[in-house]
PDB file of C-alpha atoms in Angstrom:
ATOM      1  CA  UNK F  30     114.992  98.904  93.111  1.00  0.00           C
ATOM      2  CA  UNK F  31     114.665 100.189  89.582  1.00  0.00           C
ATOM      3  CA  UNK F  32     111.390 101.541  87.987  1.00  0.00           C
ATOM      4  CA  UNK F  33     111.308  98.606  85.610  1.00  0.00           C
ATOM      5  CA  UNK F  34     109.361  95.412  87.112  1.00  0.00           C
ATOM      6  CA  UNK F  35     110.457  92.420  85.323  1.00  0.00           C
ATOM      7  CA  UNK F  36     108.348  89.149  85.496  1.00  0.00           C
ATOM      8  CA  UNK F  37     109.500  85.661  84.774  1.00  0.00           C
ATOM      9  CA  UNK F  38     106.211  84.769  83.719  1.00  0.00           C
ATOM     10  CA  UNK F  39     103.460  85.786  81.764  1.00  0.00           C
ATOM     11  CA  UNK F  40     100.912  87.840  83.560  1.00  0.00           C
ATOM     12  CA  UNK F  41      98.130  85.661  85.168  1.00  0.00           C
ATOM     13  CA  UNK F  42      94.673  85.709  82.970  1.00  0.00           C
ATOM     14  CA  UNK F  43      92.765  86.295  86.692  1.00  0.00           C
ATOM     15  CA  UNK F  44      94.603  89.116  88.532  1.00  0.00           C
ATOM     16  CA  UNK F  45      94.465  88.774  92.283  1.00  0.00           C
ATOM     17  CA  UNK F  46      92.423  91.806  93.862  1.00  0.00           C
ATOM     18  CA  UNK F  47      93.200  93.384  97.071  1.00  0.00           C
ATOM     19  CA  UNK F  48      90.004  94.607  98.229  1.00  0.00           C
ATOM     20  CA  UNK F  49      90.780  96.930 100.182  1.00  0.00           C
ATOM     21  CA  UNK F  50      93.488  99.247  97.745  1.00  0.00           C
ATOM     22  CA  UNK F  51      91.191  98.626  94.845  1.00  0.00           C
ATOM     23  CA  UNK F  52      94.595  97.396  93.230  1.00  0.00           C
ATOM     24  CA  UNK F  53      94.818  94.236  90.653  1.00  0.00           C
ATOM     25  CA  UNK F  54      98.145  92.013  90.513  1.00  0.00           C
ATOM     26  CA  UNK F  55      98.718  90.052  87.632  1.00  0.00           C
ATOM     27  CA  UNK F  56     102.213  88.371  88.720  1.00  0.00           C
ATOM     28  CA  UNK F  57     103.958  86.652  91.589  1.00  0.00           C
ATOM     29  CA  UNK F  58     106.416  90.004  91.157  1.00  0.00           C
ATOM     30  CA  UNK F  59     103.992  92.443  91.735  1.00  0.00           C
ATOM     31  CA  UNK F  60     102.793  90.498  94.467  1.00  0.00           C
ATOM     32  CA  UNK F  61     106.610  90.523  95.905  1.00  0.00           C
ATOM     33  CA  UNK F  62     106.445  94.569  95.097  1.00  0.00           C
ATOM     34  CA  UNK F  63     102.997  95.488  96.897  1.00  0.00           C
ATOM     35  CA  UNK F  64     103.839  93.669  99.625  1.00  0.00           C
ATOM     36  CA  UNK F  65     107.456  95.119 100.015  1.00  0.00           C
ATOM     37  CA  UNK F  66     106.158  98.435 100.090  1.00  0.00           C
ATOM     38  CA  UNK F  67     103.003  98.072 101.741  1.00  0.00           C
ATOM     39  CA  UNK F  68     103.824  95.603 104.679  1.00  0.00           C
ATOM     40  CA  UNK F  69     101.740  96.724 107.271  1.00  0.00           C
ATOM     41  CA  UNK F  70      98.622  96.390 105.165  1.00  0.00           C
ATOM     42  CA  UNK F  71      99.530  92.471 105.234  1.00  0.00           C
ATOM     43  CA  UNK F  72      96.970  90.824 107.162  1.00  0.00           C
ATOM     44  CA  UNK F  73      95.442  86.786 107.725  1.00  0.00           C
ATOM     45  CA  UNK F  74      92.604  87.947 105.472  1.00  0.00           C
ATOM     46  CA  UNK F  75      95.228  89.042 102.764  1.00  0.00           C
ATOM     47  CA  UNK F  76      96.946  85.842 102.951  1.00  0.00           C
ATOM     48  CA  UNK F  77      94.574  83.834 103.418  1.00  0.00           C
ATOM     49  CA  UNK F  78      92.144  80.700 101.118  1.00  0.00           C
ATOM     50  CA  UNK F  79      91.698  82.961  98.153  1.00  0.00           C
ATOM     51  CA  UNK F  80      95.281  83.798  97.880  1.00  0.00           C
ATOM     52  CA  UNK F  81      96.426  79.999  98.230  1.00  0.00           C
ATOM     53  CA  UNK F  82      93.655  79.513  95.613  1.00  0.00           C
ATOM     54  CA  UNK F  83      95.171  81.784  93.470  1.00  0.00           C
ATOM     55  CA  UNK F  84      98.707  80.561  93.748  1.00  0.00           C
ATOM     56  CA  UNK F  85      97.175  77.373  92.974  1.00  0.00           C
ATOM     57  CA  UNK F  86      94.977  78.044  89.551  1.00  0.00           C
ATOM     58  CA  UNK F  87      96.391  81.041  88.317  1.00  0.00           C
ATOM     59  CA  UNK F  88     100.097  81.980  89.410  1.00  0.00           C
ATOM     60  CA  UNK F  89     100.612  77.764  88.922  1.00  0.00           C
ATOM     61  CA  UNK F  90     102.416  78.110  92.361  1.00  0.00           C
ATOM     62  CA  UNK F  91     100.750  74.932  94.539  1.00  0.00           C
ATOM     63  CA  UNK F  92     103.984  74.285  96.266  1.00  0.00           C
ATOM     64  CA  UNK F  93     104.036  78.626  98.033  1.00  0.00           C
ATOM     65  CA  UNK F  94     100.099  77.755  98.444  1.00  0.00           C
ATOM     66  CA  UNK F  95     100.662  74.494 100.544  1.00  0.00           C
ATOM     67  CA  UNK F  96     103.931  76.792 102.533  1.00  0.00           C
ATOM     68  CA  UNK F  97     101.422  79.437 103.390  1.00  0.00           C
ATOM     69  CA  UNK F  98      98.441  76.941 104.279  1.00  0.00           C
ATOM     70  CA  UNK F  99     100.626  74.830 106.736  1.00  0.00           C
ATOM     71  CA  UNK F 100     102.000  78.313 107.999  1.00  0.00           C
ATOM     72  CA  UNK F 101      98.820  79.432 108.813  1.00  0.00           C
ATOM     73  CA  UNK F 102      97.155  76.640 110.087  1.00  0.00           C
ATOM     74  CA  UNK F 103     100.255  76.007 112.527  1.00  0.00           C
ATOM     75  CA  UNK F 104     100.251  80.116 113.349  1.00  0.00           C
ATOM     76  CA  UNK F 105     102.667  81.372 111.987  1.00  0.00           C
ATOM     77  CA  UNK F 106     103.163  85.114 112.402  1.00  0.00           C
ATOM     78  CA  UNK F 107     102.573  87.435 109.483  1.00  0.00           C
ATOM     79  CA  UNK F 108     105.899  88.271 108.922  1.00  0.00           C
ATOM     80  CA  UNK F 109     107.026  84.787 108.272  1.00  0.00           C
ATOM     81  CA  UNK F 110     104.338  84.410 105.770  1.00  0.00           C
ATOM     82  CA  UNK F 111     105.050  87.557 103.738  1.00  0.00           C
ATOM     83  CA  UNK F 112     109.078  86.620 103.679  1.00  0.00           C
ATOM     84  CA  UNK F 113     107.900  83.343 102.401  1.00  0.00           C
ATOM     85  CA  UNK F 114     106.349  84.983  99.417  1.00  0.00           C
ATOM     86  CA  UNK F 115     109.497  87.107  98.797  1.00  0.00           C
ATOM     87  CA  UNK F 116     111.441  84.673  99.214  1.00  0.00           C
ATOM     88  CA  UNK F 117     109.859  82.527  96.780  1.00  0.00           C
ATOM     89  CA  UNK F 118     109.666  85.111  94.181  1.00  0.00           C
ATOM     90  CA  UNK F 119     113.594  85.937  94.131  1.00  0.00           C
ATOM     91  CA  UNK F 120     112.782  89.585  93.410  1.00  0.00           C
ATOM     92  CA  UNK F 121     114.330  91.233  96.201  1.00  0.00           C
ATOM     93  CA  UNK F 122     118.106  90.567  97.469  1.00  0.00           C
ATOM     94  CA  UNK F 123     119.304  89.692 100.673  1.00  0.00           C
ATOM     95  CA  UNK F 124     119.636  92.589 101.934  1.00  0.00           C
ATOM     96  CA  UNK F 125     116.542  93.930 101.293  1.00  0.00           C
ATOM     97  CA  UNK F 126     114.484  91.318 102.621  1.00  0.00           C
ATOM     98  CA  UNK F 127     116.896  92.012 105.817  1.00  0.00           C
ATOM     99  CA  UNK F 128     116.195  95.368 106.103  1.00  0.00           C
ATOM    100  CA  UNK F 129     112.210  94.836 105.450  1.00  0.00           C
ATOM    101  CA  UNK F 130     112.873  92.016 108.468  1.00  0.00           C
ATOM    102  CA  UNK F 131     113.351  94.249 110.134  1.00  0.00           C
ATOM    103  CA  UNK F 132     111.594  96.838 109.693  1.00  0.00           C
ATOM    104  CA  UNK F 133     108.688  94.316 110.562  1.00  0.00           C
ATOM    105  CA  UNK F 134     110.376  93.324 113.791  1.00  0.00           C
ATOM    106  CA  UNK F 135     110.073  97.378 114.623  1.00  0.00           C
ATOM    107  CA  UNK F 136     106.250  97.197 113.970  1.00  0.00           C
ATOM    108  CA  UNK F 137     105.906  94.150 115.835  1.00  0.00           C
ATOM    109  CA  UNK F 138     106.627  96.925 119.096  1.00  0.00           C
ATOM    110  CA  UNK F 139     103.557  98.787 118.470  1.00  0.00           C
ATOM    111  CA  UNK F 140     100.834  98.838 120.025  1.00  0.00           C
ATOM    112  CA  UNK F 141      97.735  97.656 117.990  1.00  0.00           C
ATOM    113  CA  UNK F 142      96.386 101.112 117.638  1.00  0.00           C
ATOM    114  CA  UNK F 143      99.393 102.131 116.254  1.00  0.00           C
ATOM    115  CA  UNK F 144      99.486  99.562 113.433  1.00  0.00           C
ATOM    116  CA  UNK F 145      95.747 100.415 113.122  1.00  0.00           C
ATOM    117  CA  UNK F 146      96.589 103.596 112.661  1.00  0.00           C
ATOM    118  CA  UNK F 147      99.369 103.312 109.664  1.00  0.00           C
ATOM    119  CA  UNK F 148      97.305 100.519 107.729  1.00  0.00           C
ATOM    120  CA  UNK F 149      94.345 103.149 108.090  1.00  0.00           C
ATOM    121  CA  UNK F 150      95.935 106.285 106.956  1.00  0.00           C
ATOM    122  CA  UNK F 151      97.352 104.138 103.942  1.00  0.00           C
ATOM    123  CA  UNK F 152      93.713 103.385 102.791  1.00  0.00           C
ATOM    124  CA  UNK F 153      92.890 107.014 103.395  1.00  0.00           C
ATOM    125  CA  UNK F 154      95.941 108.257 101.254  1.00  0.00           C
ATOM    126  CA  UNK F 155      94.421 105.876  98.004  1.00  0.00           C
ATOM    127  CA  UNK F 156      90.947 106.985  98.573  1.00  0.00           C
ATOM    128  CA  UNK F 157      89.474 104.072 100.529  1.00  0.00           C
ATOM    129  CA  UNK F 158      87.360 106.072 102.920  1.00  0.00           C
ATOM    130  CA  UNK F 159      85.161 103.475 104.074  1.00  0.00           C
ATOM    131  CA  UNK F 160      87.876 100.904 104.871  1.00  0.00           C
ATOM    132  CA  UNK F 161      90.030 104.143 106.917  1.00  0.00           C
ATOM    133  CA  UNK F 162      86.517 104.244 108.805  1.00  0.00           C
ATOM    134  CA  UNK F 163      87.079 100.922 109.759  1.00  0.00           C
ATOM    135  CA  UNK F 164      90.081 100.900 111.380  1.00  0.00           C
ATOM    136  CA  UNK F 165      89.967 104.264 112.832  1.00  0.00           C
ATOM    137  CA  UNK F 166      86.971 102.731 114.599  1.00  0.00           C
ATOM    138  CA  UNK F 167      88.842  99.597 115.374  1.00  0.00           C
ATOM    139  CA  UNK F 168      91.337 101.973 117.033  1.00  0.00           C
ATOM    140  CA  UNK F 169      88.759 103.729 119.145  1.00  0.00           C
ATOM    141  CA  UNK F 170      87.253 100.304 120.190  1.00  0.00           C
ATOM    142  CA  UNK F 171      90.143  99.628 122.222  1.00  0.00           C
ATOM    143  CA  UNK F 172      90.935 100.750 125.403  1.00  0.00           C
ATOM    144  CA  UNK F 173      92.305 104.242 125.234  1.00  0.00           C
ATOM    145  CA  UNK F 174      96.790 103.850 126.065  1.00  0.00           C
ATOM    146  CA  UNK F 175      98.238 106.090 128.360  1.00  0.00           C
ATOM    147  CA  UNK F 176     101.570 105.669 126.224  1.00  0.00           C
ATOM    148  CA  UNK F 177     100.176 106.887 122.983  1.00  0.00           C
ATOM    149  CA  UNK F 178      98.561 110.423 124.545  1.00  0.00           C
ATOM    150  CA  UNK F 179      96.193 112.928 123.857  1.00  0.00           C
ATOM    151  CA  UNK F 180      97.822 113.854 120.499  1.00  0.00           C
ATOM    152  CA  UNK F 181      97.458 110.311 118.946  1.00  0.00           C
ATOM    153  CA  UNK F 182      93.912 110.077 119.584  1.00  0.00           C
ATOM    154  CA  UNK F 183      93.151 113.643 118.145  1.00  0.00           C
ATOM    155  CA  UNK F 184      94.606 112.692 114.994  1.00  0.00           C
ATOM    156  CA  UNK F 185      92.511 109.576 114.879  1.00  0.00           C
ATOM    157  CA  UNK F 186      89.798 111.421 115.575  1.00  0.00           C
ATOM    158  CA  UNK F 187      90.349 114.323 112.812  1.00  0.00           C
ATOM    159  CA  UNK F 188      91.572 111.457 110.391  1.00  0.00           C
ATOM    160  CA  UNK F 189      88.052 110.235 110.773  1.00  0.00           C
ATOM    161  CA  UNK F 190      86.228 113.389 110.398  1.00  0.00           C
ATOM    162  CA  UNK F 191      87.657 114.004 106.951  1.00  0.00           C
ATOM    163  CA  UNK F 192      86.674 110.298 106.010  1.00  0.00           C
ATOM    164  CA  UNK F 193      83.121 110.854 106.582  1.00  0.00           C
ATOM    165  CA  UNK F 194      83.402 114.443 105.070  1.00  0.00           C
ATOM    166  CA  UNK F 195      84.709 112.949 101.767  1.00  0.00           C
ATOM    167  CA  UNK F 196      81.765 110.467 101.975  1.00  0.00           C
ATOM    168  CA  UNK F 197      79.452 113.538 102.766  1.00  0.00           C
ATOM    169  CA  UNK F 198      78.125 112.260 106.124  1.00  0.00           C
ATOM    170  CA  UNK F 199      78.923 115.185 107.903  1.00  0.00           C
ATOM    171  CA  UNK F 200      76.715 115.177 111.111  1.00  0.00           C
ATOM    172  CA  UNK F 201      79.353 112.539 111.472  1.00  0.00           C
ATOM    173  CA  UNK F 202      82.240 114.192 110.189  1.00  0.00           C
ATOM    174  CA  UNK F 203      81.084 117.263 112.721  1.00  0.00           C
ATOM    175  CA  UNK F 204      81.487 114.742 115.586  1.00  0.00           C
ATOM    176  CA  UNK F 205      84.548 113.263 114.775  1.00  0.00           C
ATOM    177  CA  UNK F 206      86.503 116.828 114.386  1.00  0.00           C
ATOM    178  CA  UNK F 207      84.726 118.122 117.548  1.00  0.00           C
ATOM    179  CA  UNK F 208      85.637 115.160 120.133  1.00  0.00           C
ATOM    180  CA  UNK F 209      89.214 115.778 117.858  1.00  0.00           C
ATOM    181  CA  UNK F 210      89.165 119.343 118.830  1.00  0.00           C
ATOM    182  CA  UNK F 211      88.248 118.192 122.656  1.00  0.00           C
ATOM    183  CA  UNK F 212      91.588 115.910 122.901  1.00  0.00           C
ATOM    184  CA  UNK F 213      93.704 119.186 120.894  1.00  0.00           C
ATOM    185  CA  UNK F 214      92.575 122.311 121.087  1.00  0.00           C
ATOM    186  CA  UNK F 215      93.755 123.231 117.112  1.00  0.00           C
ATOM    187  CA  UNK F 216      92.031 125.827 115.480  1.00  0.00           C
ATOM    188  CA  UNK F 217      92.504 124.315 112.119  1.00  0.00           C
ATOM    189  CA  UNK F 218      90.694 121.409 113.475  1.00  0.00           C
ATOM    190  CA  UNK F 219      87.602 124.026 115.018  1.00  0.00           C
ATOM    191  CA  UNK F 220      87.168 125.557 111.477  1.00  0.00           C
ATOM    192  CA  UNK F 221      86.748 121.589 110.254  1.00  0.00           C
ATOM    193  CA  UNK F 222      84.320 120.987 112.020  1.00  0.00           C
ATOM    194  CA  UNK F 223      82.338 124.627 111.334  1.00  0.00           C
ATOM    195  CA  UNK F 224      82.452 123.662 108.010  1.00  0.00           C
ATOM    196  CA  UNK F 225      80.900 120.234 107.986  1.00  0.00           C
ATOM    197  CA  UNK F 226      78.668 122.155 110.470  1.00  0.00           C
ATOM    198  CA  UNK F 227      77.910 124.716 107.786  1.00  0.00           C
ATOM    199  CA  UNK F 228      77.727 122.088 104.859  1.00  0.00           C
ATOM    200  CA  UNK F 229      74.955 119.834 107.276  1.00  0.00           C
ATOM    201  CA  UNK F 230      73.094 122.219 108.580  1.00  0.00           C
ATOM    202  CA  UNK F 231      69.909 124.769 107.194  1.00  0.00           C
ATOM    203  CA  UNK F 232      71.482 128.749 107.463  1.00  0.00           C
ATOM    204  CA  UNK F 233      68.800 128.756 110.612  1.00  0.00           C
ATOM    205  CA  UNK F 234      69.841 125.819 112.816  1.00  0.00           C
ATOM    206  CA  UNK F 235      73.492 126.316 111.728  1.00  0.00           C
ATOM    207  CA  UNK F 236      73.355 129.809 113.843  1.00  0.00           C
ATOM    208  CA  UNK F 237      71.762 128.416 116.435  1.00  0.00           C
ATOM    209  CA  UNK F 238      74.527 125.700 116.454  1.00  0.00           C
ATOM    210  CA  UNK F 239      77.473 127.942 116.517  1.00  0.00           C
ATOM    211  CA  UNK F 240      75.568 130.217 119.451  1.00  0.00           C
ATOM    212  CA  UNK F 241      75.611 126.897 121.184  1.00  0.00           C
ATOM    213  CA  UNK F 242      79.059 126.432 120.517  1.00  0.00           C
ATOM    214  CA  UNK F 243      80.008 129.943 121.533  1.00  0.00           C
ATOM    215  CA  UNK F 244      81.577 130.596 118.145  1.00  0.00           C
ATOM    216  CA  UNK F 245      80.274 134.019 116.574  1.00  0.00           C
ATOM    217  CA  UNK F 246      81.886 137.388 116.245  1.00  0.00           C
ATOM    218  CA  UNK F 247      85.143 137.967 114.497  1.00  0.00           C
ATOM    219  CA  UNK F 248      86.237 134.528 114.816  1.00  0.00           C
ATOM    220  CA  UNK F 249      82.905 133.041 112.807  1.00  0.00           C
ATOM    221  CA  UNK F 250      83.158 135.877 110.452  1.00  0.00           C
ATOM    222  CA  UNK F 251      86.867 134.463 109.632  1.00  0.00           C
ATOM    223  CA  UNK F 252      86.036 131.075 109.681  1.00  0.00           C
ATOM    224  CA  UNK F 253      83.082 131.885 106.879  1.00  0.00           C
ATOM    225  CA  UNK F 254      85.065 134.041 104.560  1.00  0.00           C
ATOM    226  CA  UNK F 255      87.490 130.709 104.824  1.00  0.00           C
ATOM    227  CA  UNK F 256      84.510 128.485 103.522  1.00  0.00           C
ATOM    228  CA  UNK F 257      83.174 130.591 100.855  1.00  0.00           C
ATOM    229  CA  UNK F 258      86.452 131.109  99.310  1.00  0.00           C
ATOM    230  CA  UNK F 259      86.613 127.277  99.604  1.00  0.00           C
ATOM    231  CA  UNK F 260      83.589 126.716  98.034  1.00  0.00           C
ATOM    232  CA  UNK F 261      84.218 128.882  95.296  1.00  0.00           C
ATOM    233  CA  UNK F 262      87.063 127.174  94.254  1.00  0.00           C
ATOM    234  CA  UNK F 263      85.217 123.865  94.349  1.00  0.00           C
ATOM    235  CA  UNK F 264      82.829 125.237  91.840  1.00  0.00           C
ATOM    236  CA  UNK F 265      85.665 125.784  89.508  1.00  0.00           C
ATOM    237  CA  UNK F 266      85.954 121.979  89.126  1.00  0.00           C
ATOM    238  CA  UNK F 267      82.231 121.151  88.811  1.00  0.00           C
ATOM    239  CA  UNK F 268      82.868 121.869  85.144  1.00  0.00           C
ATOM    240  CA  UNK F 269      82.445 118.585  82.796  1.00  0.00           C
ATOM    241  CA  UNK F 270      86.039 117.501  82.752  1.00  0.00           C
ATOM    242  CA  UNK F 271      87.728 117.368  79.399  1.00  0.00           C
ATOM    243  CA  UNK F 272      88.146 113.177  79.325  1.00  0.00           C
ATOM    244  CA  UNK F 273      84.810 112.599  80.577  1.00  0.00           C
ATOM    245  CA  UNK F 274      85.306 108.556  80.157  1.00  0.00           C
ATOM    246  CA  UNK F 275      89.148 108.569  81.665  1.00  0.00           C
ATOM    247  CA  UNK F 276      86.840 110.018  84.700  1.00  0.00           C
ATOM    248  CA  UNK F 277      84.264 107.954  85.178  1.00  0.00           C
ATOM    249  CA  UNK F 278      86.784 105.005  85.050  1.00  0.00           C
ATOM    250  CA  UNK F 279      88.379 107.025  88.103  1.00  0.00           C
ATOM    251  CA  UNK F 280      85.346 107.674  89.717  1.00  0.00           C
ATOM    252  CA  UNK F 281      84.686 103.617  88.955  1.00  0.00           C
ATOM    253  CA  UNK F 282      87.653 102.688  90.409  1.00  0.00           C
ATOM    254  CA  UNK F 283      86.822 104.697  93.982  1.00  0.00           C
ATOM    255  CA  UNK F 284      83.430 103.113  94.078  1.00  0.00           C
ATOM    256  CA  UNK F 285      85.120  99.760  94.156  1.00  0.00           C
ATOM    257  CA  UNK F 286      87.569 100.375  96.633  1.00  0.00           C
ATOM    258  CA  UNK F 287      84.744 101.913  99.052  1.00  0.00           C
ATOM    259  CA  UNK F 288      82.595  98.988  98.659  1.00  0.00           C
ATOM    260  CA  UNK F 289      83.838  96.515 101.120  1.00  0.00           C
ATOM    261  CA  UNK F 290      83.248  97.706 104.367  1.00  0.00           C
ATOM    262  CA  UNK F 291      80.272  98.749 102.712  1.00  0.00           C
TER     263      UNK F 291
END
């Protein structure tokens, strides 16, 4: 695909919002693209009334609306209902909806968590911490798999500390990277969780923590010098930035995607 998206239409007045990206799409082609490149996010709730309602109104698409309404009413899988779209859109060629057939069929062999896992690192990659949550949580809701092992689950685990340290909750975050740290014993995973420790805690009950924890000595000292430097350089960008308003849009744009699940 080239860099340049061109639409056959002018770009819809009402944009169509994915909630959980924070993302706006103002054209039946940049519906095609996200959902090209972003196919395990696709989900019933994606696809679902206020999508056909905005085929209907503002894309002037009833016909794709009525498709996907039948589809889903008679249960059709997700895959069938995204390749409608594309198919509908004559973006993509051929081939490439072949390949992205089957590159669905290949998801369609993992387990739940696993999909759980990719559509929840995706939101965590563009900021949506509170929708990662959600899944990760989802994942740890199910029954734990053999198949999938201990190193799966640590990663879920970790994954999920860092959400809630990026959202500042961390007597939660300190949870999450310590069961992580119980599945994998990773030292880079330890100091995570010292430092939400550190960041949680008064100076008085965080000693008294790490004594619990049997961490002291050389190997606190280490960990310590670590989070100073740290938070040194985080001072650094406390400074008003240069475009304050180009920031507060950003910092706009992250609220939205983290209210959903809120």
């Amino acid at each position: 695909m080239g860099a340049v998206m061109i639409c056959r239409d002018e770009p819809v007045k009402t944009p169509y919002y994915i909630e959980s990206m924070g993302i706006r799409l103002y054209s039946m082609e940049e519906l095609a693209f996200f959902l090209y490149e972003n196919v395990y996010l696709a989900d019933r709730q994606m696809l679902g009334k206020r999508l056909w309602e905005w085929l209907r109104t503002e894309a002037h698409n009833p016909d794709l609306a009525e498709k996907l309404k039948k589809g889903a009413e008679a249960g059709s899988s997700i895959q069938n209902m995204v390749l409608t779209i594309l198919r509908s859109v004559d973006y993509y060629t051929r081939e490439e909806l072949t390949e992205l057939s089957s590159r669905m069929k290949v998801l369609n062999t993992y387990q739940e968590q696993e999909r759980l896992k990719l559509r929840a690192d995706e939101y965590f990659i563009n900021g949506n911490y509170l929708a990662s949550i959600y899944e990760y949580e989802k994942i740890l809701d199910i029954r734990q798999s053999d198949r999938l092992g201990v190193e799966f689950y640590a990663h879920v685990w970790n994954n999920l500390g860092v959400c809630y340290s990026r959202l500042f909750q961390f007597g939660r975050a300190a949870r999450a990277f310590r069961t992580s740290w119980q599945y994998q014993k990773d030292p880079e995973v330890l100091k995570e969780y010292v430092f939400s420790m550190r960041l949680g805690l008064s100076d008085e009950d965080f000693e008294q923590a790490m004594e619990l924890q049997n961490i002291h000595g050389e190997q606190l000292s280490e960990y310590m010098e670590d989070y100073e430097r740290l938070l040194s350089e985080a001072e650094e960008h406390l400074e008003q930035p240069e475009h304050l308003a180009e920031k507060i849009y950003e910092l706009e744009r992250e609220y939205e995607k983290n209210t959903r699940y809120a």
